[in-house]
XYZ file of N, CA and C in Angstrom:
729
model
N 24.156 30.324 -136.635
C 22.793 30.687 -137.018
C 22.475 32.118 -136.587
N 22.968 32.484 -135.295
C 22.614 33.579 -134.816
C 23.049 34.917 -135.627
N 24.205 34.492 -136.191
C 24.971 35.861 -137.123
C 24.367 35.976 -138.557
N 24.127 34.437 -138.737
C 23.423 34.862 -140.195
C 22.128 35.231 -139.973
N 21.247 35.224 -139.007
C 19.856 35.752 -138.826
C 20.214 36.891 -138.601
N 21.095 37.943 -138.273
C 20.871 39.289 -138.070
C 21.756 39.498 -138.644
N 22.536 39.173 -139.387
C 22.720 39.952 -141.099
C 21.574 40.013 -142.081
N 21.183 38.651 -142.115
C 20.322 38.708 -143.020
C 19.023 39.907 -142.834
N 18.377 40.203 -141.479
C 17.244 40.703 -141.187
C 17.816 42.249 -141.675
N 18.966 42.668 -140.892
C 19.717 44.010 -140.887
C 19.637 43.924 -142.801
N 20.183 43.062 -143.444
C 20.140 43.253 -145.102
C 18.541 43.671 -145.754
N 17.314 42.781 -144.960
C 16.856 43.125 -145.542
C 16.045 44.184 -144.773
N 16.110 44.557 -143.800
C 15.839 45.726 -143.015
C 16.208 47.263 -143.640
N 17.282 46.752 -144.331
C 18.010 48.068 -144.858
C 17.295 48.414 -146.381
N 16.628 47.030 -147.243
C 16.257 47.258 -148.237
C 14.593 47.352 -148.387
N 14.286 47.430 -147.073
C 13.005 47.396 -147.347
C 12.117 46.296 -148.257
N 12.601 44.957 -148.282
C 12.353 44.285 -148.734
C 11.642 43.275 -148.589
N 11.336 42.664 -146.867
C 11.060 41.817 -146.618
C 9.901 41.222 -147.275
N 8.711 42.834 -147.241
C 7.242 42.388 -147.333
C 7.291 42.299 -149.058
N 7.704 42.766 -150.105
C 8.231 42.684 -151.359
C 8.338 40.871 -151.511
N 9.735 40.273 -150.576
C 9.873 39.043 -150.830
C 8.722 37.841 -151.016
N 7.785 38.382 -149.563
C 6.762 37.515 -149.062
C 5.919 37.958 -150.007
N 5.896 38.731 -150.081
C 4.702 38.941 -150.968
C 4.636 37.849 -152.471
N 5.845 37.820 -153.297
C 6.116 36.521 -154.015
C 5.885 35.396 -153.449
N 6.219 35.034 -152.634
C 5.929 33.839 -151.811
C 4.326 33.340 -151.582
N 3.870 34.464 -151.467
C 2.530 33.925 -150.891
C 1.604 33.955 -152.526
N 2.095 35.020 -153.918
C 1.533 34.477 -155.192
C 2.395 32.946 -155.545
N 3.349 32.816 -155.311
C 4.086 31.399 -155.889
C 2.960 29.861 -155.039
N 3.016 30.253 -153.813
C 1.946 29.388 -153.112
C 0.715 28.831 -153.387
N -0.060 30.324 -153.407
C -1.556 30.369 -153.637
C -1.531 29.746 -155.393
N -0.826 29.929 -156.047
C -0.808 29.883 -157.911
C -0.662 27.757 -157.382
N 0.185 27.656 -156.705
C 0.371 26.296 -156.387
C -0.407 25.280 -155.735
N -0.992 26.004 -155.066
C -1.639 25.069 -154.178
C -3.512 25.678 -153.298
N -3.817 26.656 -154.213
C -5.161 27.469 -154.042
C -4.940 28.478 -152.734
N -6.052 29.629 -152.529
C -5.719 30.171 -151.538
C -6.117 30.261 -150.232
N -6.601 28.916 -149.776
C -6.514 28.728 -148.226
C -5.642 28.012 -147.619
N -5.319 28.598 -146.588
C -4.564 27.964 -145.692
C -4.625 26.928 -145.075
N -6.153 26.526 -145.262
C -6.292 25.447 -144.044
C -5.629 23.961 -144.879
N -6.096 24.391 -146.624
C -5.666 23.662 -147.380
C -4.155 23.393 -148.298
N -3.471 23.976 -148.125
C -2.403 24.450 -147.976
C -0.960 24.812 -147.658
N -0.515 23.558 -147.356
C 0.254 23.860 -146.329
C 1.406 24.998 -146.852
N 1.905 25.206 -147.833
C 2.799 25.709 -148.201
C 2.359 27.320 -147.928
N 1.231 27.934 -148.307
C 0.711 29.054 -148.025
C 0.479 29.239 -146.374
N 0.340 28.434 -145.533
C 0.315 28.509 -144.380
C 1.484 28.896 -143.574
N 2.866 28.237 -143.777
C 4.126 28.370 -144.146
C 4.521 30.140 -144.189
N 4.125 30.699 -145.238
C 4.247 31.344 -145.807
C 4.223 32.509 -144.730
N 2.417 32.579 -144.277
C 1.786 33.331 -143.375
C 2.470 33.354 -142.358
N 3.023 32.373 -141.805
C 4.063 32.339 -140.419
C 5.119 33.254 -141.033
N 5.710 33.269 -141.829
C 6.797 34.175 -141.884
C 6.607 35.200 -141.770
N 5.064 35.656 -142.969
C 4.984 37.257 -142.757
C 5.000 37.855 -141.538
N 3.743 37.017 -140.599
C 3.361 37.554 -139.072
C 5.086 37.547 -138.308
N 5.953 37.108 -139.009
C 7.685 36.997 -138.037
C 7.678 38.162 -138.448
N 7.422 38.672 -139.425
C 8.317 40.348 -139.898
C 6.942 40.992 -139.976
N 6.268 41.079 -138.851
C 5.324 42.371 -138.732
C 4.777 42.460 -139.859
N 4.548 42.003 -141.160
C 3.876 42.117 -142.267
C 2.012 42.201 -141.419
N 1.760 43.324 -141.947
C 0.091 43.390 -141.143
C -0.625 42.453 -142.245
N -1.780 42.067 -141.023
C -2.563 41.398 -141.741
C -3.275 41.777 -142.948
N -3.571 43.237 -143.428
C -4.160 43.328 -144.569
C -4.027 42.976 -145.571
N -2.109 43.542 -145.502
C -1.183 42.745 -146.532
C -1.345 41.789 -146.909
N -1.313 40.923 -146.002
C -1.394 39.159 -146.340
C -2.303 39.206 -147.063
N -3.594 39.182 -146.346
C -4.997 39.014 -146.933
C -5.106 39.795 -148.432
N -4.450 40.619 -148.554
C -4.806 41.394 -150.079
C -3.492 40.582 -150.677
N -2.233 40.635 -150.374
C -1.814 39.274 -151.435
C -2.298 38.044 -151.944
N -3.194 37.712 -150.872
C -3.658 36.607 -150.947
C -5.062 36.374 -152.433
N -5.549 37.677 -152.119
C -6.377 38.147 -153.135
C -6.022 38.081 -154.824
N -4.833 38.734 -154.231
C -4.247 39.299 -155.779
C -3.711 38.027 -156.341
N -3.193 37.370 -155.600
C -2.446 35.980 -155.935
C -3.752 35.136 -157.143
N -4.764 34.709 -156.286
C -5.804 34.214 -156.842
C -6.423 34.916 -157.779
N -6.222 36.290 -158.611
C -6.904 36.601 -159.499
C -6.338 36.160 -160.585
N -7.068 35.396 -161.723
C -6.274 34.837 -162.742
C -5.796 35.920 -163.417
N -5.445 37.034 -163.441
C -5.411 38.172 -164.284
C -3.548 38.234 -164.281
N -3.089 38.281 -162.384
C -1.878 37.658 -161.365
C -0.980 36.995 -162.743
N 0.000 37.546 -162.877
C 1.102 36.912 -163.156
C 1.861 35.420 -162.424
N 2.217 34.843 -162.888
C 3.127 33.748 -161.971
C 4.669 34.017 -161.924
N 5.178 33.706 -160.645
C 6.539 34.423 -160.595
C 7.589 32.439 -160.591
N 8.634 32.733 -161.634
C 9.149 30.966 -161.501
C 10.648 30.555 -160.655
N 10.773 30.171 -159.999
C 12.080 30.452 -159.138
C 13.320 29.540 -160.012
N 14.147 30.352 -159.975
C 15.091 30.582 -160.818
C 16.404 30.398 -160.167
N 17.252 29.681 -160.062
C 18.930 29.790 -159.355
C 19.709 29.729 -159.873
N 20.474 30.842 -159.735
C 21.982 31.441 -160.558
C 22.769 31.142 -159.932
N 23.914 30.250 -160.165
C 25.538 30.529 -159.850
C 26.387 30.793 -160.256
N 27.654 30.956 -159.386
C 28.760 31.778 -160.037
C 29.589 31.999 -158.791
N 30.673 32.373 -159.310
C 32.037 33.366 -158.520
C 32.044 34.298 -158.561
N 32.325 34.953 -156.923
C 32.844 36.547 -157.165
C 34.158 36.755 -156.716
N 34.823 37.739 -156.704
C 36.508 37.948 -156.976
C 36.798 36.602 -155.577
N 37.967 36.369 -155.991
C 38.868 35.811 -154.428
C 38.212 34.231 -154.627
N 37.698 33.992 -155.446
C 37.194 31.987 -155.655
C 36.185 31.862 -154.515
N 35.137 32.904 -154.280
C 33.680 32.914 -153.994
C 32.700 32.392 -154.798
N 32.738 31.361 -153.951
C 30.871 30.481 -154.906
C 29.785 31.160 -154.153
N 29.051 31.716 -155.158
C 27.483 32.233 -154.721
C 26.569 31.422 -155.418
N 25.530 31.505 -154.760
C 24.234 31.084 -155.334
C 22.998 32.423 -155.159
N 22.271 32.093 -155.988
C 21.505 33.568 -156.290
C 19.892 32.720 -156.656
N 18.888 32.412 -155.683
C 17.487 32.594 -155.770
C 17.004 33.477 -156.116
N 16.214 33.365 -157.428
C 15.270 34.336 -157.671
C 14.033 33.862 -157.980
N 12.896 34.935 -158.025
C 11.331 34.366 -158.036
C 11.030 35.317 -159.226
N 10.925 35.292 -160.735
C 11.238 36.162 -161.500
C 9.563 36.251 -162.423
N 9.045 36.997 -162.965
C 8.185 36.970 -163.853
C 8.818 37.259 -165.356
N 9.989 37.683 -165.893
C 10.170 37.953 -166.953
C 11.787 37.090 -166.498
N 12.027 35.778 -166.805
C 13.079 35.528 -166.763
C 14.578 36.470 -167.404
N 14.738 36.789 -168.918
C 15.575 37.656 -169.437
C 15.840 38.920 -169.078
N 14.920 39.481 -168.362
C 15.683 40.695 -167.542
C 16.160 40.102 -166.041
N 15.851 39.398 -165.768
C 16.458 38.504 -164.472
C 17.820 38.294 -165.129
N 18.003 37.228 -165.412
C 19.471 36.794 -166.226
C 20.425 38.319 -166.644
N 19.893 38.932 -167.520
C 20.685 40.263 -167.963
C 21.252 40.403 -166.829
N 20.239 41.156 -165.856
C 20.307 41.840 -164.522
C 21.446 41.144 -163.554
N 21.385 39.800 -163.244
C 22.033 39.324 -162.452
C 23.427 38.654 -163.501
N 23.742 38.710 -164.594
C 25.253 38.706 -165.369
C 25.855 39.703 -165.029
N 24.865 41.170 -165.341
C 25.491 42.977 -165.284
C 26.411 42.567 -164.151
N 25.770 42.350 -162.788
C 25.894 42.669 -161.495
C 27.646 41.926 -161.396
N 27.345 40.131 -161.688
C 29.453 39.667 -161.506
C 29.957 40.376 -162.789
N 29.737 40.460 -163.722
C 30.367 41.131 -165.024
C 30.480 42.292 -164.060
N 30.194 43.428 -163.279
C 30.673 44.900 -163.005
C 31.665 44.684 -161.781
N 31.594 43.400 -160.582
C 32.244 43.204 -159.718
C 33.628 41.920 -159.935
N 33.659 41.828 -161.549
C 35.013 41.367 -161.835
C 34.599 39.949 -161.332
N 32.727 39.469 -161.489
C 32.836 37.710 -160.703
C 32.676 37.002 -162.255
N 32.246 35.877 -161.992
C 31.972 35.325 -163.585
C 30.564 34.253 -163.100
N 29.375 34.704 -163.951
C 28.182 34.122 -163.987
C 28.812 32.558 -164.972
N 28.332 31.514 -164.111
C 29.047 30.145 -163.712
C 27.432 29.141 -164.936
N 27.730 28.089 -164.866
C 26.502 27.284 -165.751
C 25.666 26.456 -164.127
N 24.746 25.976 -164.728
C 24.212 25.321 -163.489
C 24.606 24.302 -163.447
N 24.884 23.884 -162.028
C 25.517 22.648 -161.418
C 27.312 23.342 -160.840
N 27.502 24.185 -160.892
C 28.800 24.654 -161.012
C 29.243 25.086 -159.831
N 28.256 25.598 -158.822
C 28.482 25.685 -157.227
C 27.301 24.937 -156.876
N 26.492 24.786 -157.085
C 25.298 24.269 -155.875
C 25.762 22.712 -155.119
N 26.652 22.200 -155.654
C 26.783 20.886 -154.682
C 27.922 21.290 -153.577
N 28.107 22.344 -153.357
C 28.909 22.987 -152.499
C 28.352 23.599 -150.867
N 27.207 23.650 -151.192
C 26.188 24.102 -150.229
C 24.882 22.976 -149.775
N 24.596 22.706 -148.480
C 23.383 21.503 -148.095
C 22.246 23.042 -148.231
N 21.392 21.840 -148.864
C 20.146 22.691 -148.973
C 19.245 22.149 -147.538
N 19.140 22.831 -146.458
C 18.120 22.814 -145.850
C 16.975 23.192 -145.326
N 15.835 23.028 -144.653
C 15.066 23.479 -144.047
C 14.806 23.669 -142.288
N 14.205 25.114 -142.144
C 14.739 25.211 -140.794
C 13.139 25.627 -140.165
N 12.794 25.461 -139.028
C 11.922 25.504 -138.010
C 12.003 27.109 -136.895
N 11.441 27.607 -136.675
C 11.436 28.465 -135.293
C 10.336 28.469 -134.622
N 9.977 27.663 -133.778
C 9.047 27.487 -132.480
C 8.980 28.053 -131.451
N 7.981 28.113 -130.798
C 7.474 28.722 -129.147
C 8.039 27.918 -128.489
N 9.460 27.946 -127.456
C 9.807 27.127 -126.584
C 9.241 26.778 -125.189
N 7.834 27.363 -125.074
C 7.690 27.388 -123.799
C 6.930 25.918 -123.864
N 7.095 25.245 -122.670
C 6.709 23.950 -122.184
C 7.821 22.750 -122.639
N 8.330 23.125 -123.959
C 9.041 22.428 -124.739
C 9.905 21.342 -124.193
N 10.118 20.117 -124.145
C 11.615 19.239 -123.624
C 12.291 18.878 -124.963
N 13.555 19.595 -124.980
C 14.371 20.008 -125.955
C 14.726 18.350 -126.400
N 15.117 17.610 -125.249
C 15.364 15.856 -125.730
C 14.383 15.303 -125.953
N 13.111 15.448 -125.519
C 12.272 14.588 -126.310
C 11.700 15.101 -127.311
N 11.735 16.561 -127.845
C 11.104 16.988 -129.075
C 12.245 16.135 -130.044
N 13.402 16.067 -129.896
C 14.555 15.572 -130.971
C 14.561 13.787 -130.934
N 14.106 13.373 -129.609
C 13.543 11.883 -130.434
C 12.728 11.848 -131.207
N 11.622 12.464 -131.005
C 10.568 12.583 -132.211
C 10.591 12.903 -133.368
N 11.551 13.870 -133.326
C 12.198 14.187 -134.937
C 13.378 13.392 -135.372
N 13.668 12.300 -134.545
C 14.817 12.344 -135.751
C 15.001 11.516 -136.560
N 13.731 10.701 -136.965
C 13.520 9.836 -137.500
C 12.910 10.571 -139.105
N 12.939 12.094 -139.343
C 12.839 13.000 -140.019
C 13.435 14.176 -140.569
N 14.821 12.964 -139.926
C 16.319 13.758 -140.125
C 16.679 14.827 -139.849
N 16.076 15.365 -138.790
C 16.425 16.370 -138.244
C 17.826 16.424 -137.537
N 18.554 17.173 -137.748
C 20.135 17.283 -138.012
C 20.405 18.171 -136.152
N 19.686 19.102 -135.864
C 19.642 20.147 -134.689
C 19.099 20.994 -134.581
N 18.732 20.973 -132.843
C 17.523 21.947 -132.287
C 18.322 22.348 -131.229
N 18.178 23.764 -131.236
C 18.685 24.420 -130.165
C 17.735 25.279 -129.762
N 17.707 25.847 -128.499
C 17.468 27.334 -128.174
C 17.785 28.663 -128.415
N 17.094 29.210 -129.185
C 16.934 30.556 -129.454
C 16.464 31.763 -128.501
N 16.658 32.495 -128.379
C 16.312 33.978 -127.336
C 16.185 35.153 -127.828
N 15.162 35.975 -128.119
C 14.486 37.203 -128.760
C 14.272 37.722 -127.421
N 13.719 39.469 -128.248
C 13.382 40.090 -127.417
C 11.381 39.956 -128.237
N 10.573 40.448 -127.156
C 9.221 40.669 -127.538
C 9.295 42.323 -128.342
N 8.084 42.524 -128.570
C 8.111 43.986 -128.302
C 8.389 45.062 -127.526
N 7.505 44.525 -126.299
C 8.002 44.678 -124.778
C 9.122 44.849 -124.426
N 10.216 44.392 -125.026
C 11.632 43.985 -124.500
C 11.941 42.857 -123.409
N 10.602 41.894 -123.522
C 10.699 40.926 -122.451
C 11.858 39.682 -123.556
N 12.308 39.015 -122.542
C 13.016 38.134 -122.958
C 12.045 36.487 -123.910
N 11.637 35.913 -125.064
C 11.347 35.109 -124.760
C 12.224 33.784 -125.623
N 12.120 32.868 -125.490
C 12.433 31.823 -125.784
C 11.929 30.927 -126.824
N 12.636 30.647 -128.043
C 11.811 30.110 -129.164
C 13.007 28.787 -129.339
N 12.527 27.777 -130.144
C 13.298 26.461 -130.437
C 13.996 26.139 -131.912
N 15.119 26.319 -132.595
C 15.394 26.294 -133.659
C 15.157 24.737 -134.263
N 14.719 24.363 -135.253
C 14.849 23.221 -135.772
C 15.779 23.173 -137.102
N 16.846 22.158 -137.639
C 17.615 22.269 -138.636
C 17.572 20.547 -139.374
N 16.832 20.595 -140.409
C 16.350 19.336 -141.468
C 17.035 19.188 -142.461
N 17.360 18.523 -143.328
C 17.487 18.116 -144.552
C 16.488 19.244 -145.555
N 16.388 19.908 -146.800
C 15.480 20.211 -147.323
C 13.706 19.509 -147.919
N 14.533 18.349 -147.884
C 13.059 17.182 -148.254
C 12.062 16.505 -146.925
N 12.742 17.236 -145.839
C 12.181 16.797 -144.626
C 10.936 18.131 -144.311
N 10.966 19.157 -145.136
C 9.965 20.276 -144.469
C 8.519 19.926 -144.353
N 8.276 18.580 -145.509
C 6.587 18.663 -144.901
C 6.418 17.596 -144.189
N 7.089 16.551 -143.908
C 7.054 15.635 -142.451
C 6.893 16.358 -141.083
N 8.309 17.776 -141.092
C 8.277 17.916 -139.942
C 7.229 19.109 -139.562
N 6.694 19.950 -140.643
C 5.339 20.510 -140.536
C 4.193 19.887 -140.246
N 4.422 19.092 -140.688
C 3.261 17.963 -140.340
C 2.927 17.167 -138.563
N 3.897 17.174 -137.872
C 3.973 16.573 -136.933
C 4.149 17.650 -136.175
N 4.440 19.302 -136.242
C 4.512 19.911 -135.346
C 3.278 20.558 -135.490
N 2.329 20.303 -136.333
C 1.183 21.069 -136.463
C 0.053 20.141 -135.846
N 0.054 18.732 -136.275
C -0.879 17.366 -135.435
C -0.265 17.950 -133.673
N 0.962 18.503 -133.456
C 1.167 18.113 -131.987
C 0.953 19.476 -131.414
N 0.516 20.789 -131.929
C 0.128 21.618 -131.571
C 1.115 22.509 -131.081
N 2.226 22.645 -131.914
C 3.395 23.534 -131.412
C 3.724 23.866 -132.240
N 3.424 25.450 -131.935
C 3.187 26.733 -132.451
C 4.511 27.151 -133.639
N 4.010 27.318 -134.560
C 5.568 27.148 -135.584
C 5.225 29.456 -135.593
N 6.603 30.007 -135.607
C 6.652 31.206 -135.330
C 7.163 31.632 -136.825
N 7.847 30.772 -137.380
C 8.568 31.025 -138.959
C 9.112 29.412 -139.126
N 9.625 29.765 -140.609
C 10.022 28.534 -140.760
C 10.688 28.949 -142.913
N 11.560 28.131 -143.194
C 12.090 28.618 -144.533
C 13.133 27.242 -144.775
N 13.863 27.748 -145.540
C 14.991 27.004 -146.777
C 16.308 27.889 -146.696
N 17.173 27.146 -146.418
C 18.146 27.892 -146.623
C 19.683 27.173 -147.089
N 20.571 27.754 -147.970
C 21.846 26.595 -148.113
C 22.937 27.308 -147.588
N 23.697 26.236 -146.968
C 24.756 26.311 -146.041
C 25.482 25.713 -146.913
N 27.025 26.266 -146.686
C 28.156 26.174 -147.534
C 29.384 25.001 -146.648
N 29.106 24.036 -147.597
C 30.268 23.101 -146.792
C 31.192 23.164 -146.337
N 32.261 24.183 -147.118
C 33.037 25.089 -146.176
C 33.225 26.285 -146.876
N 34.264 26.610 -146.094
C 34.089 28.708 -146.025
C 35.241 28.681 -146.420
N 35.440 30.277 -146.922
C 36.842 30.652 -146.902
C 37.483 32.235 -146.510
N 38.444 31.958 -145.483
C 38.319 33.242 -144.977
C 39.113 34.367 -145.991
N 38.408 35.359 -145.767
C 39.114 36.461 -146.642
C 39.759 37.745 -145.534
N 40.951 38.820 -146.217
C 41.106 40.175 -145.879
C 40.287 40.516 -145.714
N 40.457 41.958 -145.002
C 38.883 43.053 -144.568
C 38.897 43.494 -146.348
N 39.795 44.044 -147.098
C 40.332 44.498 -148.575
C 38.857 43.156 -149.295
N 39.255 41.807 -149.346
C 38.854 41.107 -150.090
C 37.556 40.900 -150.075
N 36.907 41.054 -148.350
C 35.576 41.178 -148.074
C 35.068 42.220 -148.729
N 35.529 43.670 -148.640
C 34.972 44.309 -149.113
C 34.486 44.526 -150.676
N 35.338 43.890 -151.335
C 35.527 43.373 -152.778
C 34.214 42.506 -153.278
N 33.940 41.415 -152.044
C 32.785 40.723 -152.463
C 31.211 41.173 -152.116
N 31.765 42.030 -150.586
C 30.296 42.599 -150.443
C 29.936 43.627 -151.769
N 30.317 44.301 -152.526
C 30.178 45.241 -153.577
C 28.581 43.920 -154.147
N 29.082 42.701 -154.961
C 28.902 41.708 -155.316
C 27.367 41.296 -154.579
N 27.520 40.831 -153.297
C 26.263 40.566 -152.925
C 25.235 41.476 -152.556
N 25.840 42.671 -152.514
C 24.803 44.080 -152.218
C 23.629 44.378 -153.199
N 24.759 44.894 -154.456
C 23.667 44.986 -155.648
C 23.304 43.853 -156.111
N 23.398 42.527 -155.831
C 22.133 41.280 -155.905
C 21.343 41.146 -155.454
N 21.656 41.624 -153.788
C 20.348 41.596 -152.669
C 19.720 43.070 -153.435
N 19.995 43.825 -153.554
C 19.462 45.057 -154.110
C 17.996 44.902 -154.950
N 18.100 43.773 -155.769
C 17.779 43.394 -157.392
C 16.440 43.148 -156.950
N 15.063 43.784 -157.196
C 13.875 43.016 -156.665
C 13.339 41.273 -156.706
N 14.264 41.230 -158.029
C 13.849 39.593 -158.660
C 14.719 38.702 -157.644
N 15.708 39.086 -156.781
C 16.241 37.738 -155.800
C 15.574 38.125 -154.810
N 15.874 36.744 -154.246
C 15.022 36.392 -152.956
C 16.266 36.245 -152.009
N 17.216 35.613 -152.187
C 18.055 35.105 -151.461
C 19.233 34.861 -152.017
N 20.211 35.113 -151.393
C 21.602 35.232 -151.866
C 22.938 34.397 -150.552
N 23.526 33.301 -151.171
C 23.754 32.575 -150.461
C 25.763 32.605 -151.213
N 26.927 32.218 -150.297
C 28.248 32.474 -150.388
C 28.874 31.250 -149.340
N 30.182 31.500 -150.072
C 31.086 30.589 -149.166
C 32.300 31.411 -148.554
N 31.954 32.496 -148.573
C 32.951 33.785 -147.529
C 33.018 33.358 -146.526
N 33.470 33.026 -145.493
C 33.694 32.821 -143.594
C 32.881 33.931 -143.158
N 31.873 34.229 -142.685
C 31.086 34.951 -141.842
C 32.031 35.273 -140.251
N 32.088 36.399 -139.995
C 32.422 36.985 -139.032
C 31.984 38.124 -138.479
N 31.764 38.049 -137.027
C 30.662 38.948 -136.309
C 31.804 40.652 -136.326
């Protein structure tokens, strides 16, 4: 978990993207489910993430705006698969308003890196779709928060360690669910008053496969200019990750 959270942040750190992403997120929400939070849970959700990536509050609040003006486009989430060189299964989230330049866009990208844009169903049972938690660990008892969950299939909770701003050390609690478990376990950490810091979706690849430094580099070409693409959100592989 720890390597894919600071690739991923460093990826989108590098693209300037984060507040771009959320920003979809919080029109896909509000279009879904109106724009308060209290009512809401999915937009509430949402807000925890931004406040994880420093997204200022104005932001929010003026997405939140724009979201609710019927004038607002709706953005529809969209998942592409496929191979890239070396028998790499990717999966490719996108949150798109004009589907056909999405599609074009993301064929160009394996059509230029020699991958082949795949039909649906063609990698996704290759990867568990789950949902994940990041909590305030302080007070926390790591064994009895996981009796309580695990009747909500919660799979594993570990300890996490950040720095503050400060550079003080603090301590947050990872949670790891099933994908159909996210509004049970929102639900019970919000009745029990523990503080959710972020929280998302993510798919993990049943297994990996390790490649050359040559072959890696072959596929990063591949997931770069996807993460690049404003219309994905998330870009997911079965490469072996190595620090």
């Amino acid at each position: 978990f720890e390597f894919r959270k600071a690739r991923k942040m460093k990826r989108w750190s590098a693209m300037s993207k984060a507040f771009t992403r959320i920003g979809k997120d919080i029109v896909m929400a509000v279009k879904e489910g109106g724009p308060d939070p209290d009512s809401n849970s999915r937009l509430r959700a949402v807000i925890q993430n931004a406040k994880s990536v420093n997204m200022p509050k104005d932001n929010i609040e003026r997405a939140i705006k724009r979201a609710s003006d019927k004038s607002q486009g709706d953005y529809k989430e969209v998942l592409f698969e496929g191979y890239a060189q070396h028998g790499i299964a990717i999966l490719v989230e996108t949150a798109t308003d004009n589907n056909t330049r999405t599609v074009a866009n993301v064929r160009s990208y394996f059509n230029k890196c020699d991958g082949s844009l795949g039909t649906s169903g063609s990698v996704v049972f290759m990867f568990d779709h789950t949902c994940n938690f990041k909590v305030k660990g302080e007070n926390l008892d790591l064994e009895e928060l996981e009796l309580e969950l695990i009747d909500f299939g919660v799979e594993e909770i570990f300890e996490d360690t950040d720095e503050d701003a400060d550079g003080n050390e603090v301590t947050s609690v990872m949670i790891y669910a099933p994908f159909e478990s996210f509004g049970k376990i929102q639900a019970y950490l919000e009745e029990n008053n523990i503080e959710i810091l972020s929280s998302g979706f993510e798919r993990i690849p049943q297994v990996t496969k390790k490649l050359n430094e040559e072959q890696v580099a072959d596929v990063e070409k591949l997931l770069e200019k996807l993460e690049e693409d404003d219309d994905v959100q998330n870009v997911y592989h079965t490469m072996e990750e190595s620090a």
